[in-house]
């Protein structure tokens, strides 16, 4: 079997001053519709991860982000695509949140109450748990 090409994806982990983080649902018509994830999207040719993230969050959520802080990367092999998720923490943004793709949003903390959670999101919740010394499940199955 040949290796599938990796699609680069920029993912925003928006962290509010109280430590909660933003999750959004995948809109109808997309693979894994209804699953909860951190928002973001594909890196286009010629874009940096940070530029792609700023563009995607503006297109999806209607906000303008400040600095994107590269945090973790993770390769996920989904049935429909092989993706490298480039997670960046974002602590400041401007504008009102608008769900421009018909998705839902939720500010969350551990353990995450929304479900189902996209498989690529679960490791991020575990990284948060490690950083924050959280004991117990990070999401409820």
Short mmCIF file of C-alpha atoms in Angstrom, two decimals:
data_model
loop_
_atom_site.label_atom_id
_atom_site.label_comp_id
_atom_site.label_asym_id
_atom_site.label_seq_id
_atom_site.Cartn_x
_atom_site.Cartn_y
_atom_site.Cartn_z
CA UNK A 1 0.00 0.00 0.00
CA UNK A 2 1.34 3.42 -0.91
CA UNK A 3 1.41 6.27 1.56
CA UNK A 4 -1.45 8.68 1.06
CA UNK A 5 -0.58 12.31 0.56
CA UNK A 6 -0.84 14.41 3.71
CA UNK A 7 -3.12 17.42 3.70
CA UNK A 8 -1.88 20.23 5.94
CA UNK A 9 -4.58 21.62 8.23
CA UNK A 10 -4.41 24.67 10.52
CA UNK A 11 -6.39 24.25 13.74
CA UNK A 12 -7.24 26.98 16.23
CA UNK A 13 -7.36 26.23 19.93
CA UNK A 14 -9.03 29.42 21.17
CA UNK A 15 -8.51 29.79 24.90
CA UNK A 16 -10.62 32.28 26.86
CA UNK A 17 -9.26 34.16 29.90
CA UNK A 18 -11.12 31.73 32.21
CA UNK A 19 -9.34 28.76 30.57
CA UNK A 20 -12.31 27.47 28.61
CA UNK A 21 -11.68 26.53 24.98
CA UNK A 22 -13.85 26.81 21.90
CA UNK A 23 -15.26 23.76 20.15
CA UNK A 24 -17.40 23.89 17.01
CA UNK A 25 -19.53 21.24 15.33
CA UNK A 26 -18.85 20.10 11.78
CA UNK A 27 -21.59 21.45 9.52
CA UNK A 28 -24.08 19.38 7.54
CA UNK A 29 -22.70 18.18 4.23
CA UNK A 30 -19.14 17.70 5.52
CA UNK A 31 -17.50 14.43 6.50
CA UNK A 32 -18.19 13.74 10.21
CA UNK A 33 -21.09 16.25 10.21
CA UNK A 34 -22.24 16.92 13.78
CA UNK A 35 -18.93 15.90 15.38
CA UNK A 36 -17.27 18.47 17.66
CA UNK A 37 -13.77 19.73 16.91
CA UNK A 38 -11.44 22.68 17.20
CA UNK A 39 -12.10 25.05 14.26
CA UNK A 40 -9.76 25.45 11.31
CA UNK A 41 -9.18 24.17 7.81
CA UNK A 42 -6.81 23.33 4.98
CA UNK A 43 -3.62 25.27 4.41
CA UNK A 44 -3.70 26.59 0.84
CA UNK A 45 -0.64 26.74 -1.44
CA UNK A 46 1.66 29.59 -0.44
CA UNK A 47 0.09 30.07 3.01
CA UNK A 48 1.75 29.56 6.36
CA UNK A 49 -0.17 27.68 9.04
CA UNK A 50 -0.76 30.99 10.83
CA UNK A 51 -2.09 32.69 7.66
CA UNK A 52 -4.39 29.75 6.92
CA UNK A 53 -5.70 29.78 10.47
CA UNK A 54 -6.46 33.50 10.35
CA UNK A 55 -8.28 33.06 7.01
CA UNK A 56 -10.24 29.97 8.10
CA UNK A 57 -11.38 31.43 11.42
CA UNK A 58 -12.51 34.59 9.65
CA UNK A 59 -14.41 32.54 7.03
CA UNK A 60 -15.98 30.14 9.57
CA UNK A 61 -16.45 32.28 12.68
CA UNK A 62 -16.27 35.89 11.48
CA UNK A 63 -13.45 36.79 13.89
CA UNK A 64 -9.97 38.25 13.38
CA UNK A 65 -7.33 36.53 15.47
CA UNK A 66 -4.23 37.98 17.06
CA UNK A 67 -1.08 35.87 17.34
CA UNK A 68 -1.32 32.13 16.68
CA UNK A 69 1.05 30.20 18.94
CA UNK A 70 2.15 26.86 17.38
CA UNK A 71 1.51 24.15 19.97
CA UNK A 72 1.33 20.54 18.74
CA UNK A 73 1.10 18.59 15.49
CA UNK A 74 -0.65 15.30 14.90
CA UNK A 75 -1.08 13.13 11.80
CA UNK A 76 -4.52 11.50 11.58
CA UNK A 77 -5.46 8.83 9.07
CA UNK A 78 -9.16 9.26 8.44
CA UNK A 79 -10.94 7.07 5.87
CA UNK A 80 -11.43 10.13 3.62
CA UNK A 81 -8.03 11.82 4.08
CA UNK A 82 -4.65 11.75 5.76
CA UNK A 83 -4.13 15.07 7.52
CA UNK A 84 -1.43 16.77 9.55
CA UNK A 85 -3.22 18.84 12.17
CA UNK A 86 -1.17 21.89 13.12
CA UNK A 87 -2.67 23.04 16.43
CA UNK A 88 -2.10 26.66 17.41
CA UNK A 89 -3.26 28.27 20.62
CA UNK A 90 -4.99 31.62 20.19
CA UNK A 91 -5.58 33.88 23.18
CA UNK A 92 -6.85 37.06 21.55
CA UNK A 93 -9.32 37.85 18.81
CA UNK A 94 -11.70 40.60 17.78
CA UNK A 95 -15.22 40.53 16.38
CA UNK A 96 -18.42 38.78 17.30
CA UNK A 97 -18.62 35.02 16.78
CA UNK A 98 -20.84 34.16 13.81
CA UNK A 99 -21.46 30.59 12.74
CA UNK A 100 -21.00 31.28 9.03
CA UNK A 101 -21.16 27.61 7.96
CA UNK A 102 -24.25 26.72 9.99
CA UNK A 103 -22.18 25.01 12.67
CA UNK A 104 -22.66 25.24 16.43
CA UNK A 105 -20.15 26.47 19.00
CA UNK A 106 -19.57 25.74 22.68
CA UNK A 107 -17.10 26.99 25.25
CA UNK A 108 -15.84 23.88 27.01
CA UNK A 109 -13.71 22.69 29.88
CA UNK A 110 -12.58 19.23 30.97
CA UNK A 111 -14.27 16.83 30.87
CA UNK A 112 -15.89 17.92 27.62
CA UNK A 113 -19.68 17.54 27.71
CA UNK A 114 -20.46 17.86 23.98
CA UNK A 115 -20.43 14.74 21.83
CA UNK A 116 -19.58 13.06 19.60
CA UNK A 117 -16.02 14.39 19.52
CA UNK A 118 -13.96 14.06 16.34
CA UNK A 119 -11.16 11.48 16.82
CA UNK A 120 -8.46 14.09 16.08
CA UNK A 121 -9.78 16.23 18.94
CA UNK A 122 -9.30 13.62 21.68
CA UNK A 123 -5.47 13.87 21.83
CA UNK A 124 -5.81 17.65 22.23
CA UNK A 125 -8.08 17.18 25.22
CA UNK A 126 -5.46 14.84 26.69
CA UNK A 127 -2.71 17.47 26.11
CA UNK A 128 -4.87 20.02 27.94
CA UNK A 129 -5.35 17.53 30.78
CA UNK A 130 -1.57 17.01 31.06
CA UNK A 131 -0.90 20.75 31.06
CA UNK A 132 -3.57 21.44 33.64
CA UNK A 133 -2.95 18.43 35.90
CA UNK A 134 -6.49 17.20 35.23
CA UNK A 135 -7.39 13.81 36.66
CA UNK A 136 -10.11 11.68 35.11
CA UNK A 137 -11.62 11.42 31.65
CA UNK A 138 -11.15 14.30 29.21
CA UNK A 139 -14.33 13.48 27.30
CA UNK A 140 -17.39 11.38 27.98
CA UNK A 141 -18.00 8.51 25.57
#
